[in-house]
Each structure stands twice: as structure tokens, then as C-alpha cells.
Amino acid sequence: MMEAPLTTVDLATLTAQLRALRDEALPRIAGAAGLAALDELDLHYLGRKGGALSGLMRGIGALPVEDRPRVGVAVNEVREAVESALVEARGRAGSAALEARLAAETVDVSAPARVIPRGTLHPIVETIARITEIFGQFGFVTYEGPEVETDVTNFQMLNIPPDHPARDLWDTMYVDIEGALLRTHTSPGQIRVMHAEQPPIRALLPGRCFRYEAIDASHASEFFQVEGLMVDEGTNLADLKGQLVEFAHAMFGEGTPTRFRPGYYPFTEPSVAFDIGCLVCGGPGCPACGRTGWITILGAGMVHPVVLQYGGIDPERYQGFAFGMGVERIAMLRHGITDIRVFLDGDLRFLGQFR
Ligand code: PHE
């Protein structure tokens, strides 16, 4: 655009063209928006090959020798003016960009911290941990048995033959494999531990159990038990009672009243029910215990000699006791929960309270 044909060049024209170039360039540079636009103007005016200033300088060669230095001075002045305008404009554009970035990326150190949600132990898991901790202090070791059991270990080796009326105590859910079922209690674990270990045995077996139940506030078709088994020489009912009383005091507090009542299970003889004094009321009309003031927390008894035999243990030499407690019942008493269904609902409003 500013390039003049070589033939017509003279000093006055070239000087005027240089001035015109400068007068055009400076306001354009001053008004340019952003670094990219400045780069473009830089190239346009000062570019070595296609730049406007180099175009004009090509005319110098056609001037008389004595005029050339003067034009050289003028060219340098224009170049310097354009260059320093560019430097200044770039500085401004750069700090504007930096300021915009700083404004956009500001960290508000006064903002409240973001709360990272943390999980908690499920009250059932936590209650099982407490139970195994207490019995752990009596030397009991924790084992686990399978949830899908066999009719043989869940019933027959527990002295409950097929068609025995005692089976009515456990409404059973079966699976589609001959002889297999979902364990109705953790007691088959007694047989498994006796097969795996030699006396003396002190075993705890926590786990999920299944029953075909009509579901209500105190019945679930899926629930947890902790089984206990002790087998040794000279084990007797007083040992059982002593350990259970100690357990009740550790779990529910020193002054908690306890009692043994006669019970019935085919795999223990004698059998008992173990009650603690109602923690909710201690009086008639109580929502937890009804009117009795007592709440049963487990079934127990001396292991039936036949069961010891099925477990490969000589009942002439060894005796044992066993108990099975419902974990939900204990968790409900500890936390004042009145509906068993909340445990498996997965409702975070309930679960989030156990922190
Ligand atoms: N398995 C019994 C039940 O589920 C409880 C129990 C266990 C009773 C061990 C005696 C001994 O009801």
C-alpha cells in the first residue's frame, strides 16, 4: 500500500511516505485489542519481507548518494517510534490479560470448606464388632460360615431330622439346588467349627441369616446372628451363665439385670433363653418388652451330645455350650430403635446418625 514505484522516488516523497506510515501506524497500535492484534500490526509494518517499512526502504537505493543518510535517519526514527509503541501496547495488553486471569482465578480463602461426605460403619457391623470384641476378651475367635448351607448342617447335624416338627421353628427359604438352603441361623457354623478344630474351642460366628417371615417392625426375612460355641473338658451351664452375664454387663452396663429361662432347641440340652431387664421402661405397657420388664436377647444351652458326635467330638470326654443372639435386637436396644426394617432400608438419614 505504501510501496512507491522505484522510478518516481525522491527525497521529499519518501520522507512524506515515512511520516504517513508512522501517523497511520501509531493510532492503530494504540487502539489494538489484544496481543494477537498487535502481532499482526507488527508484521504488517515492520515485517522483514512484506512489511510496509521494508517496502519503503527499497526506494532508498534509487536516491542520490548524499540523500541516503537523511532517509536512513528518518527510517530509523519511524521504526523506533513504531517499535516502542508496540512495546508499550504489548505491556498494556499483557497486564490486562493477567489482571483478567487473576480476577477469574481468584481463590476465596474465606469461603466455607467443602465437606467431603464420609461413610460410617453400619450399626449392625458396629454391633457385631462390639460383640466379637467382648467375647474376644474371653478368648473367643471369630469364624465365618456360608450363607447358602446344606440341609445336613443347618438341620440334621443339629439334631433336627427331616420331617421333625421342630423344623417349624425355622421357616426356611430353599435354593434351587437339591439339599441346599439359605441358613436359617448361624448354628450350622457350630458343626463346621467342630469339624475344623480340636477342643478346646471358643468360636464366634457372626453372619446373615434368612427366614421366610411375614415382615413387620420386629421380623425381617434377612437378619444377623452371632453364634457362640465353647467346647472343652468340664464345660458346664454355670460357665455359660457367667459368660453371658459378663457379656450383658459389658454390652448394656454393669447394673443390667439378667435371667435364664428354660427354653427349647433340639441341638442343646438343657436349653435356655437369656433375658436382660428392659432398657426402655422396666414397666407395664412398654413398647419394647410389653409388660414383662424383660427382653430375650439370645437362645443358648449345653451342646447336645448327639451334636458333639456329629461334630466329630467325643461327648464322653468333652462338653460344650452354645448360644445364638440376634444382632438387630441388640442394636435396637443399644440405640433405642423400634423398627427392625430400618437396618436394611439403606436410608442415609437413618445410617448417617451413627457417627
Ligand atoms: N439357632 C438358634 C436360633 O436361631 C439359637 C441358638 C443357638 C440356640 C445356639 C441355642 C444354641 O433360634
mmCIF file of C-alpha atoms and ligand atoms in Angstrom:
data_model
loop_
_atom_site.group_PDB
_atom_site.id
_atom_site.type_symbol
_atom_site.label_atom_id
_atom_site.label_comp_id
_atom_site.label_asym_id
_atom_site.label_seq_id
_atom_site.Cartn_x
_atom_site.Cartn_y
_atom_site.Cartn_z
ATOM 1 C CA MET A 1 0.000 0.000 0.000
ATOM 2 C CA MET A 2 2.793 2.401 0.869
ATOM 3 C CA GLU A 3 5.114 0.964 -1.704
ATOM 4 C CA ALA A 4 6.191 3.536 -4.262
ATOM 5 C CA PRO A 5 7.481 2.650 -7.725
ATOM 6 C CA LEU A 6 11.276 2.863 -7.692
ATOM 7 C CA THR A 7 11.499 5.230 -10.612
ATOM 8 C CA THR A 8 9.500 8.083 -9.083
ATOM 9 C CA VAL A 9 11.247 8.097 -5.723
ATOM 10 C CA ASP A 10 12.700 11.326 -4.495
ATOM 11 C CA LEU A 11 13.649 12.524 -1.051
ATOM 12 C CA ALA A 12 10.565 14.606 -0.377
ATOM 13 C CA THR A 13 8.180 11.878 -1.410
ATOM 14 C CA LEU A 14 9.958 9.214 0.612
ATOM 15 C CA THR A 15 10.053 11.416 3.684
ATOM 16 C CA ALA A 16 6.358 12.157 3.343
ATOM 17 C CA GLN A 17 5.580 8.488 2.906
ATOM 18 C CA LEU A 18 7.545 7.618 6.034
ATOM 19 C CA ARG A 19 5.679 10.206 8.027
ATOM 20 C CA ALA A 20 2.377 8.960 6.689
ATOM 21 C CA LEU A 21 3.291 5.414 7.647
ATOM 22 C CA ARG A 22 4.113 6.490 11.152
ATOM 23 C CA ASP A 23 0.948 8.569 11.505
ATOM 24 C CA GLU A 24 -1.136 5.647 10.394
ATOM 25 C CA ALA A 25 0.654 3.032 12.494
ATOM 26 C CA LEU A 26 0.765 4.719 15.906
ATOM 27 C CA PRO A 27 -3.006 5.165 16.460
ATOM 28 C CA ARG A 28 -3.712 1.705 15.095
ATOM 29 C CA ILE A 29 -1.242 0.228 17.566
ATOM 30 C CA ALA A 30 -2.602 2.284 20.420
ATOM 31 C CA GLY A 31 -6.143 1.130 19.633
ATOM 32 C CA ALA A 32 -5.363 -2.546 19.028
ATOM 33 C CA ALA A 33 -7.283 -5.001 21.177
ATOM 34 C CA GLY A 34 -5.084 -7.759 22.488
ATOM 35 C CA LEU A 35 -1.731 -9.345 21.861
ATOM 36 C CA ALA A 36 -2.754 -11.171 18.705
ATOM 37 C CA ALA A 37 -3.845 -7.938 17.005
ATOM 38 C CA LEU A 38 -0.509 -6.331 17.957
ATOM 39 C CA ASP A 39 1.404 -9.239 16.463
ATOM 40 C CA GLU A 40 -0.479 -8.708 13.238
ATOM 41 C CA LEU A 41 0.320 -4.957 13.180
ATOM 42 C CA ASP A 42 3.962 -5.713 13.975
ATOM 43 C CA LEU A 43 4.158 -7.976 10.960
ATOM 44 C CA HIS A 44 2.260 -5.554 8.805
ATOM 45 C CA TYR A 45 4.514 -2.517 9.465
ATOM 46 C CA LEU A 46 7.856 -3.960 10.499
ATOM 47 C CA GLY A 47 7.850 -7.411 8.878
ATOM 48 C CA ARG A 48 11.195 -8.136 7.210
ATOM 49 C CA LYS A 49 9.739 -9.332 3.946
ATOM 50 C CA GLY A 50 6.242 -7.991 3.282
ATOM 51 C CA GLY A 51 6.320 -5.171 5.883
ATOM 52 C CA ALA A 52 5.406 -1.626 4.907
ATOM 53 C CA LEU A 53 8.654 -0.134 6.196
ATOM 54 C CA SER A 54 10.855 -2.556 4.242
ATOM 55 C CA GLY A 55 8.794 -1.682 1.178
ATOM 56 C CA LEU A 56 9.641 1.975 1.557
ATOM 57 C CA MET A 57 13.309 1.278 2.237
ATOM 58 C CA ARG A 58 13.623 -0.425 -1.085
ATOM 59 C CA GLY A 59 13.329 3.051 -2.615
ATOM 60 C CA ILE A 60 16.480 4.292 -0.880
ATOM 61 C CA GLY A 61 18.741 2.707 -3.450
ATOM 62 C CA ALA A 62 17.302 4.951 -6.143
ATOM 63 C CA LEU A 63 18.126 8.167 -4.296
ATOM 64 C CA PRO A 64 21.218 10.251 -4.847
ATOM 65 C CA VAL A 65 24.004 9.128 -2.533
ATOM 66 C CA GLU A 66 24.034 12.340 -0.499
ATOM 67 C CA ASP A 67 20.311 11.983 0.337
ATOM 68 C CA ARG A 68 20.571 8.434 1.620
ATOM 69 C CA PRO A 69 21.796 9.078 5.188
ATOM 70 C CA ARG A 70 18.979 11.506 5.794
ATOM 71 C CA VAL A 71 16.440 8.957 4.730
ATOM 72 C CA GLY A 72 18.206 6.351 6.851
ATOM 73 C CA VAL A 73 17.786 8.572 9.898
ATOM 74 C CA ALA A 74 14.110 9.135 9.098
ATOM 75 C CA VAL A 75 13.514 5.406 8.586
ATOM 76 C CA ASN A 76 15.109 4.611 11.929
ATOM 77 C CA GLU A 77 13.039 7.213 13.697
ATOM 78 C CA VAL A 78 9.853 5.756 12.280
ATOM 79 C CA ARG A 79 10.958 2.219 13.085
ATOM 80 C CA GLU A 80 11.804 3.152 16.651
ATOM 81 C CA ALA A 81 8.528 5.024 17.112
ATOM 82 C CA VAL A 82 6.555 2.031 15.851
ATOM 83 C CA GLU A 83 8.607 -0.406 17.888
ATOM 84 C CA SER A 84 8.255 1.487 21.131
ATOM 85 C CA ALA A 85 4.531 1.939 20.503
ATOM 86 C CA LEU A 86 4.327 -1.831 20.098
ATOM 87 C CA VAL A 87 6.316 -2.483 23.284
ATOM 88 C CA GLU A 88 4.093 -0.162 25.256
ATOM 89 C CA ALA A 89 0.881 -1.562 23.788
ATOM 90 C CA ARG A 90 2.039 -5.135 24.398
ATOM 91 C CA GLY A 91 2.814 -4.259 28.011
ATOM 92 C CA ARG A 92 -0.679 -2.870 28.474
ATOM 93 C CA ALA A 93 -2.368 -5.805 26.734
ATOM 94 C CA GLY A 94 -0.281 -8.268 28.747
ATOM 95 C CA SER A 95 -1.124 -6.801 32.118
ATOM 96 C CA ALA A 96 -4.787 -6.517 31.150
ATOM 97 C CA ALA A 97 -4.787 -10.212 30.281
ATOM 98 C CA LEU A 98 -3.040 -11.037 33.548
ATOM 99 C CA GLU A 99 -5.488 -8.994 35.544
ATOM 100 C CA ALA A 100 -8.427 -10.680 33.853
ATOM 101 C CA ARG A 101 -6.918 -14.072 34.652
ATOM 102 C CA LEU A 102 -6.245 -13.137 38.236
ATOM 103 C CA ALA A 103 -9.785 -11.899 38.652
ATOM 104 C CA ALA A 104 -11.180 -15.078 37.130
ATOM 105 C CA GLU A 105 -8.994 -17.436 39.136
ATOM 106 C CA THR A 106 -9.301 -15.763 42.494
ATOM 107 C CA VAL A 107 -9.380 -18.126 45.469
ATOM 108 C CA ASP A 108 -11.820 -17.003 48.116
ATOM 109 C CA VAL A 109 -9.977 -18.064 51.256
ATOM 110 C CA SER A 110 -12.941 -17.011 53.391
ATOM 111 C CA ALA A 111 -15.331 -19.449 51.664
ATOM 112 C CA PRO A 112 -16.516 -22.299 53.950
ATOM 113 C CA ALA A 113 -14.652 -25.565 53.361
ATOM 114 C CA ARG A 114 -16.361 -28.126 51.168
ATOM 115 C CA VAL A 115 -17.477 -31.026 53.359
ATOM 116 C CA ILE A 116 -16.350 -34.364 51.970
ATOM 117 C CA PRO A 117 -19.023 -36.913 52.917
ATOM 118 C CA ARG A 118 -17.544 -39.805 54.892
ATOM 119 C CA GLY A 119 -19.117 -43.182 55.321
ATOM 120 C CA THR A 120 -19.729 -44.732 58.712
ATOM 121 C CA LEU A 121 -19.927 -48.273 59.948
ATOM 122 C CA HIS A 122 -23.419 -49.695 59.601
ATOM 123 C CA PRO A 123 -24.966 -50.103 63.079
ATOM 124 C CA ILE A 124 -25.158 -53.875 62.502
ATOM 125 C CA VAL A 125 -21.476 -54.057 61.571
ATOM 126 C CA GLU A 126 -20.585 -51.903 64.534
ATOM 127 C CA THR A 127 -22.689 -54.024 66.913
ATOM 128 C CA ILE A 128 -21.099 -57.248 65.623
ATOM 129 C CA ALA A 129 -17.689 -55.645 66.170
ATOM 130 C CA ARG A 130 -18.626 -54.837 69.756
ATOM 131 C CA ILE A 131 -19.930 -58.375 70.391
ATOM 132 C CA THR A 132 -16.821 -60.027 68.965
ATOM 133 C CA GLU A 133 -14.659 -57.594 70.922
ATOM 134 C CA ILE A 134 -16.313 -58.507 74.234
ATOM 135 C CA PHE A 135 -16.168 -62.258 73.623
ATOM 136 C CA GLY A 136 -12.686 -61.827 72.216
ATOM 137 C CA GLN A 137 -11.667 -60.839 75.723
ATOM 138 C CA PHE A 138 -12.937 -64.243 76.899
ATOM 139 C CA GLY A 139 -10.747 -65.936 74.289
ATOM 140 C CA PHE A 140 -13.353 -66.415 71.558
ATOM 141 C CA VAL A 141 -12.082 -66.420 67.982
ATOM 142 C CA THR A 142 -14.256 -65.239 65.081
ATOM 143 C CA TYR A 143 -15.116 -67.577 62.183
ATOM 144 C CA GLU A 144 -17.475 -67.288 59.240
ATOM 145 C CA GLY A 145 -19.698 -69.874 57.610
ATOM 146 C CA PRO A 146 -21.524 -69.807 54.266
ATOM 147 C CA GLU A 147 -24.933 -68.177 53.802
ATOM 148 C CA VAL A 148 -26.030 -70.957 51.471
ATOM 149 C CA GLU A 149 -25.982 -74.007 53.695
ATOM 150 C CA THR A 150 -26.985 -77.621 53.396
ATOM 151 C CA ASP A 151 -29.990 -79.253 54.977
ATOM 152 C CA VAL A 152 -27.496 -81.563 56.701
ATOM 153 C CA THR A 153 -25.532 -78.863 58.550
ATOM 154 C CA ASN A 154 -28.391 -76.386 59.039
ATOM 155 C CA PHE A 155 -30.706 -79.092 60.454
ATOM 156 C CA GLN A 156 -29.750 -82.755 60.508
ATOM 157 C CA MET A 157 -26.421 -82.494 62.310
ATOM 158 C CA LEU A 158 -28.112 -80.124 64.735
ATOM 159 C CA ASN A 159 -30.358 -82.990 65.754
ATOM 160 C CA ILE A 160 -33.267 -81.872 63.575
ATOM 161 C CA PRO A 161 -34.064 -84.772 61.210
ATOM 162 C CA PRO A 162 -36.188 -84.303 58.081
ATOM 163 C CA ASP A 163 -39.892 -84.063 58.965
ATOM 164 C CA HIS A 164 -39.110 -83.315 62.609
ATOM 165 C CA PRO A 165 -41.766 -80.921 63.938
ATOM 166 C CA ALA A 166 -39.022 -78.682 65.368
ATOM 167 C CA ARG A 167 -38.380 -77.548 61.782
ATOM 168 C CA ASP A 168 -41.447 -75.350 62.179
ATOM 169 C CA LEU A 169 -39.306 -73.084 64.369
ATOM 170 C CA TRP A 170 -37.388 -72.060 61.250
ATOM 171 C CA ASP A 171 -39.405 -71.018 58.225
ATOM 172 C CA THR A 172 -36.882 -71.895 55.605
ATOM 173 C CA MET A 173 -36.034 -70.432 52.217
ATOM 174 C CA TYR A 174 -34.654 -73.006 49.835
ATOM 175 C CA VAL A 175 -32.473 -72.588 46.791
ATOM 176 C CA ASP A 176 -32.781 -74.428 43.521
ATOM 177 C CA ILE A 177 -30.124 -76.998 44.396
ATOM 178 C CA GLU A 178 -31.072 -80.329 45.973
ATOM 179 C CA GLY A 179 -30.256 -80.287 49.685
ATOM 180 C CA ALA A 180 -29.256 -76.588 49.756
ATOM 181 C CA LEU A 181 -30.967 -73.763 51.606
ATOM 182 C CA LEU A 182 -30.344 -70.275 52.942
ATOM 183 C CA ARG A 183 -29.186 -70.762 56.514
ATOM 184 C CA THR A 184 -31.953 -70.015 58.977
ATOM 185 C CA HIS A 185 -29.485 -69.437 61.817
ATOM 186 C CA THR A 186 -25.747 -69.378 62.380
ATOM 187 C CA SER A 187 -25.847 -72.702 64.271
ATOM 188 C CA PRO A 188 -24.561 -74.793 61.316
ATOM 189 C CA GLY A 189 -21.321 -72.908 61.968
ATOM 190 C CA GLN A 190 -21.020 -74.989 65.171
ATOM 191 C CA ILE A 191 -20.706 -78.135 63.073
ATOM 192 C CA ARG A 192 -18.211 -76.505 60.690
ATOM 193 C CA VAL A 193 -16.003 -75.268 63.504
ATOM 194 C CA MET A 194 -16.080 -78.668 65.277
ATOM 195 C CA HIS A 195 -15.009 -80.302 62.007
ATOM 196 C CA ALA A 196 -12.194 -77.783 61.559
ATOM 197 C CA GLU A 197 -10.833 -77.504 65.108
ATOM 198 C CA GLN A 198 -9.911 -79.670 68.066
ATOM 199 C CA PRO A 199 -11.080 -78.778 71.588
ATOM 200 C CA PRO A 200 -10.660 -76.563 73.456
ATOM 201 C CA ILE A 201 -12.846 -74.490 71.137
ATOM 202 C CA ARG A 202 -14.047 -70.964 71.706
ATOM 203 C CA ALA A 203 -15.690 -69.778 68.497
ATOM 204 C CA LEU A 204 -17.865 -66.861 67.450
ATOM 205 C CA LEU A 205 -19.729 -66.945 64.150
ATOM 206 C CA PRO A 206 -21.392 -63.722 63.055
ATOM 207 C CA GLY A 207 -23.421 -63.767 59.870
ATOM 208 C CA ARG A 208 -26.512 -63.089 57.826
ATOM 209 C CA CYS A 209 -29.485 -65.437 58.177
ATOM 210 C CA PHE A 210 -32.690 -65.857 56.214
ATOM 211 C CA ARG A 211 -36.203 -66.847 57.111
ATOM 212 C CA TYR A 212 -39.482 -66.904 55.288
ATOM 213 C CA GLU A 213 -41.137 -64.359 57.572
ATOM 214 C CA ALA A 214 -44.138 -62.092 57.466
ATOM 215 C CA ILE A 215 -42.272 -58.810 57.748
ATOM 216 C CA ASP A 216 -43.186 -56.307 60.444
ATOM 217 C CA ALA A 217 -41.470 -53.987 62.914
ATOM 218 C CA SER A 218 -39.796 -56.908 64.680
ATOM 219 C CA HIS A 219 -39.462 -59.525 61.905
ATOM 220 C CA ALA A 220 -37.231 -59.377 58.844
ATOM 221 C CA SER A 221 -36.550 -62.105 56.289
ATOM 222 C CA GLU A 222 -32.874 -61.180 56.364
ATOM 223 C CA PHE A 223 -31.172 -60.564 59.677
ATOM 224 C CA PHE A 224 -27.950 -61.184 61.540
ATOM 225 C CA GLN A 225 -26.952 -63.535 64.304
ATOM 226 C CA VAL A 226 -23.794 -64.149 66.253
ATOM 227 C CA GLU A 227 -23.297 -67.768 67.239
ATOM 228 C CA GLY A 228 -21.040 -68.699 70.127
ATOM 229 C CA LEU A 229 -19.589 -72.132 70.775
ATOM 230 C CA MET A 230 -17.351 -73.345 73.547
ATOM 231 C CA VAL A 231 -16.182 -76.958 73.786
ATOM 232 C CA ASP A 232 -13.809 -78.170 76.462
ATOM 233 C CA GLU A 233 -13.448 -80.694 79.261
ATOM 234 C CA GLY A 234 -15.734 -79.886 82.163
ATOM 235 C CA THR A 235 -17.679 -77.082 80.454
ATOM 236 C CA ASN A 236 -20.984 -76.577 82.254
ATOM 237 C CA LEU A 237 -24.094 -74.427 82.426
ATOM 238 C CA ALA A 238 -22.543 -72.136 85.042
ATOM 239 C CA ASP A 239 -19.751 -71.290 82.583
ATOM 240 C CA LEU A 240 -22.391 -70.348 80.032
ATOM 241 C CA LYS A 241 -24.316 -68.255 82.505
ATOM 242 C CA GLY A 242 -21.199 -66.497 83.792
ATOM 243 C CA GLN A 243 -20.022 -65.539 80.323
ATOM 244 C CA LEU A 244 -23.451 -64.330 79.247
ATOM 245 C CA VAL A 245 -23.877 -62.196 82.361
ATOM 246 C CA GLU A 246 -20.425 -60.690 81.818
ATOM 247 C CA PHE A 247 -21.349 -60.060 78.199
ATOM 248 C CA ALA A 248 -24.640 -58.367 79.124
ATOM 249 C CA HIS A 249 -22.888 -56.106 81.606
ATOM 250 C CA ALA A 250 -20.167 -55.162 79.124
ATOM 251 C CA MET A 251 -22.696 -54.518 76.376
ATOM 252 C CA PHE A 252 -25.508 -52.820 78.272
ATOM 253 C CA GLY A 253 -23.922 -51.609 81.500
ATOM 254 C CA GLU A 254 -22.844 -53.075 84.842
ATOM 255 C CA GLY A 255 -26.191 -52.886 86.582
ATOM 256 C CA THR A 256 -28.218 -54.541 83.818
ATOM 257 C CA PRO A 257 -30.455 -57.286 85.310
ATOM 258 C CA THR A 258 -30.243 -60.704 83.636
ATOM 259 C CA ARG A 259 -32.104 -64.002 83.894
ATOM 260 C CA PHE A 260 -32.115 -67.520 82.499
ATOM 261 C CA ARG A 261 -35.418 -69.062 81.467
ATOM 262 C CA PRO A 262 -35.998 -72.619 80.306
ATOM 263 C CA GLY A 263 -36.107 -72.905 76.533
ATOM 264 C CA TYR A 264 -36.174 -75.499 73.832
ATOM 265 C CA TYR A 265 -33.793 -76.164 70.965
ATOM 266 C CA PRO A 266 -33.143 -79.635 69.530
ATOM 267 C CA PHE A 267 -29.372 -79.037 69.489
ATOM 268 C CA THR A 268 -28.947 -78.020 73.131
ATOM 269 C CA GLU A 269 -29.869 -79.841 76.318
ATOM 270 C CA PRO A 270 -30.751 -78.185 78.566
ATOM 271 C CA SER A 271 -31.804 -75.140 76.562
ATOM 272 C CA VAL A 272 -32.341 -71.657 77.901
ATOM 273 C CA ALA A 273 -33.459 -68.224 76.882
ATOM 274 C CA PHE A 274 -31.329 -65.388 78.195
ATOM 275 C CA ASP A 275 -33.125 -62.162 79.086
ATOM 276 C CA ILE A 276 -31.978 -58.746 80.180
ATOM 277 C CA GLY A 277 -34.036 -56.227 82.097
ATOM 278 C CA CYS A 278 -35.876 -53.939 79.689
ATOM 279 C CA LEU A 279 -33.740 -50.904 78.976
ATOM 280 C CA VAL A 280 -36.606 -48.876 77.598
ATOM 281 C CA CYS A 281 -39.017 -48.867 80.534
ATOM 282 C CA GLY A 282 -38.951 -51.510 83.189
ATOM 283 C CA GLY A 283 -42.729 -51.271 83.492
ATOM 284 C CA PRO A 284 -46.143 -52.308 82.064
ATOM 285 C CA GLY A 285 -47.203 -51.143 78.628
ATOM 286 C CA CYS A 286 -43.637 -50.640 77.438
ATOM 287 C CA PRO A 287 -43.234 -50.625 73.632
ATOM 288 C CA ALA A 288 -40.059 -52.726 73.843
ATOM 289 C CA CYS A 289 -40.944 -55.518 76.265
ATOM 290 C CA GLY A 290 -44.729 -55.354 76.512
ATOM 291 C CA ARG A 291 -45.393 -55.682 80.210
ATOM 292 C CA THR A 292 -42.836 -58.152 81.442
ATOM 293 C CA GLY A 293 -39.859 -55.862 82.018
ATOM 294 C CA TRP A 294 -37.645 -58.499 80.357
ATOM 295 C CA ILE A 295 -36.272 -58.783 76.861
ATOM 296 C CA THR A 296 -34.865 -62.014 75.421
ATOM 297 C CA ILE A 297 -31.587 -61.368 73.640
ATOM 298 C CA LEU A 298 -30.457 -64.895 72.824
ATOM 299 C CA GLY A 299 -31.101 -68.603 72.929
ATOM 300 C CA ALA A 300 -28.485 -70.918 74.402
ATOM 301 C CA GLY A 301 -27.798 -74.228 76.093
ATOM 302 C CA MET A 302 -25.397 -77.097 76.568
ATOM 303 C CA VAL A 303 -24.487 -78.629 73.210
ATOM 304 C CA HIS A 304 -26.460 -81.855 72.763
ATOM 305 C CA PRO A 305 -24.171 -84.924 72.897
ATOM 306 C CA VAL A 306 -25.514 -86.017 69.510
ATOM 307 C CA VAL A 307 -24.401 -82.701 68.018
ATOM 308 C CA LEU A 308 -20.916 -83.117 69.500
ATOM 309 C CA GLN A 309 -20.816 -86.551 67.904
ATOM 310 C CA TYR A 310 -21.842 -85.136 64.522
ATOM 311 C CA GLY A 311 -19.053 -82.639 65.006
ATOM 312 C CA GLY A 312 -16.549 -85.474 65.496
ATOM 313 C CA ILE A 313 -16.099 -84.763 69.189
ATOM 314 C CA ASP A 314 -16.282 -87.401 71.919
ATOM 315 C CA PRO A 315 -19.193 -86.408 74.207
ATOM 316 C CA GLU A 316 -17.869 -88.657 76.989
ATOM 317 C CA ARG A 317 -14.788 -86.506 77.247
ATOM 318 C CA TYR A 318 -15.966 -83.076 76.149
ATOM 319 C CA GLN A 319 -18.904 -80.819 76.882
ATOM 320 C CA GLY A 320 -19.881 -77.611 75.248
ATOM 321 C CA PHE A 321 -22.217 -74.680 75.408
ATOM 322 C CA ALA A 322 -23.611 -72.665 72.542
ATOM 323 C CA PHE A 323 -25.632 -69.533 72.135
ATOM 324 C CA GLY A 324 -27.154 -67.596 69.262
ATOM 325 C CA MET A 325 -28.079 -63.948 69.532
ATOM 326 C CA GLY A 326 -29.968 -61.656 67.180
ATOM 327 C CA VAL A 327 -27.765 -58.718 66.267
ATOM 328 C CA GLU A 328 -30.658 -56.424 65.290
ATOM 329 C CA ARG A 329 -32.314 -56.934 68.652
ATOM 330 C CA ILE A 330 -29.120 -55.893 70.406
ATOM 331 C CA ALA A 331 -28.518 -52.917 68.107
ATOM 332 C CA MET A 332 -32.141 -51.819 68.645
ATOM 333 C CA LEU A 333 -31.708 -51.932 72.411
ATOM 334 C CA ARG A 334 -28.393 -50.083 72.291
ATOM 335 C CA HIS A 335 -29.674 -47.296 70.072
ATOM 336 C CA GLY A 336 -33.345 -47.135 71.034
ATOM 337 C CA ILE A 337 -34.528 -48.262 67.585
ATOM 338 C CA THR A 338 -38.091 -49.587 67.411
ATOM 339 C CA ASP A 339 -38.381 -50.904 63.828
ATOM 340 C CA ILE A 340 -36.107 -53.653 62.526
ATOM 341 C CA ARG A 341 -36.736 -52.688 58.897
ATOM 342 C CA VAL A 342 -34.589 -49.563 59.079
ATOM 343 C CA PHE A 343 -31.394 -51.628 59.092
ATOM 344 C CA LEU A 344 -31.695 -52.826 55.522
ATOM 345 C CA ASP A 345 -33.571 -49.866 54.024
ATOM 346 C CA GLY A 346 -30.329 -48.131 53.062
ATOM 347 C CA ASP A 347 -31.792 -44.776 54.106
ATOM 348 C CA LEU A 348 -28.884 -42.368 54.662
ATOM 349 C CA ARG A 349 -30.982 -40.235 57.012
ATOM 350 C CA PHE A 350 -31.011 -43.237 59.364
ATOM 351 C CA LEU A 351 -27.493 -44.505 58.718
ATOM 352 C CA GLY A 352 -25.957 -41.034 58.933
ATOM 353 C CA GLN A 353 -26.901 -40.822 62.608
ATOM 354 C CA PHE A 354 -24.285 -43.374 63.669
ATOM 355 C CA ARG A 355 -21.183 -41.173 63.777
HETATM 356 N N1 PHE B 1 -30.001 -71.127 66.494
HETATM 357 C C1 PHE B 1 -30.965 -70.726 67.457
HETATM 358 C C2 PHE B 1 -31.987 -69.808 66.768
HETATM 359 O O1 PHE B 1 -31.753 -69.341 65.729
HETATM 360 C C3 PHE B 1 -30.347 -70.008 68.620
HETATM 361 C C4 PHE B 1 -29.458 -70.896 69.424
HETATM 362 C C5 PHE B 1 -28.106 -71.023 69.102
HETATM 363 C C6 PHE B 1 -29.944 -71.641 70.497
HETATM 364 C C7 PHE B 1 -27.273 -71.825 69.850
HETATM 365 C C8 PHE B 1 -29.137 -72.455 71.209
HETATM 366 C C9 PHE B 1 -27.810 -72.543 70.922
HETATM 367 O O2 PHE B 1 -33.044 -69.566 67.289
#
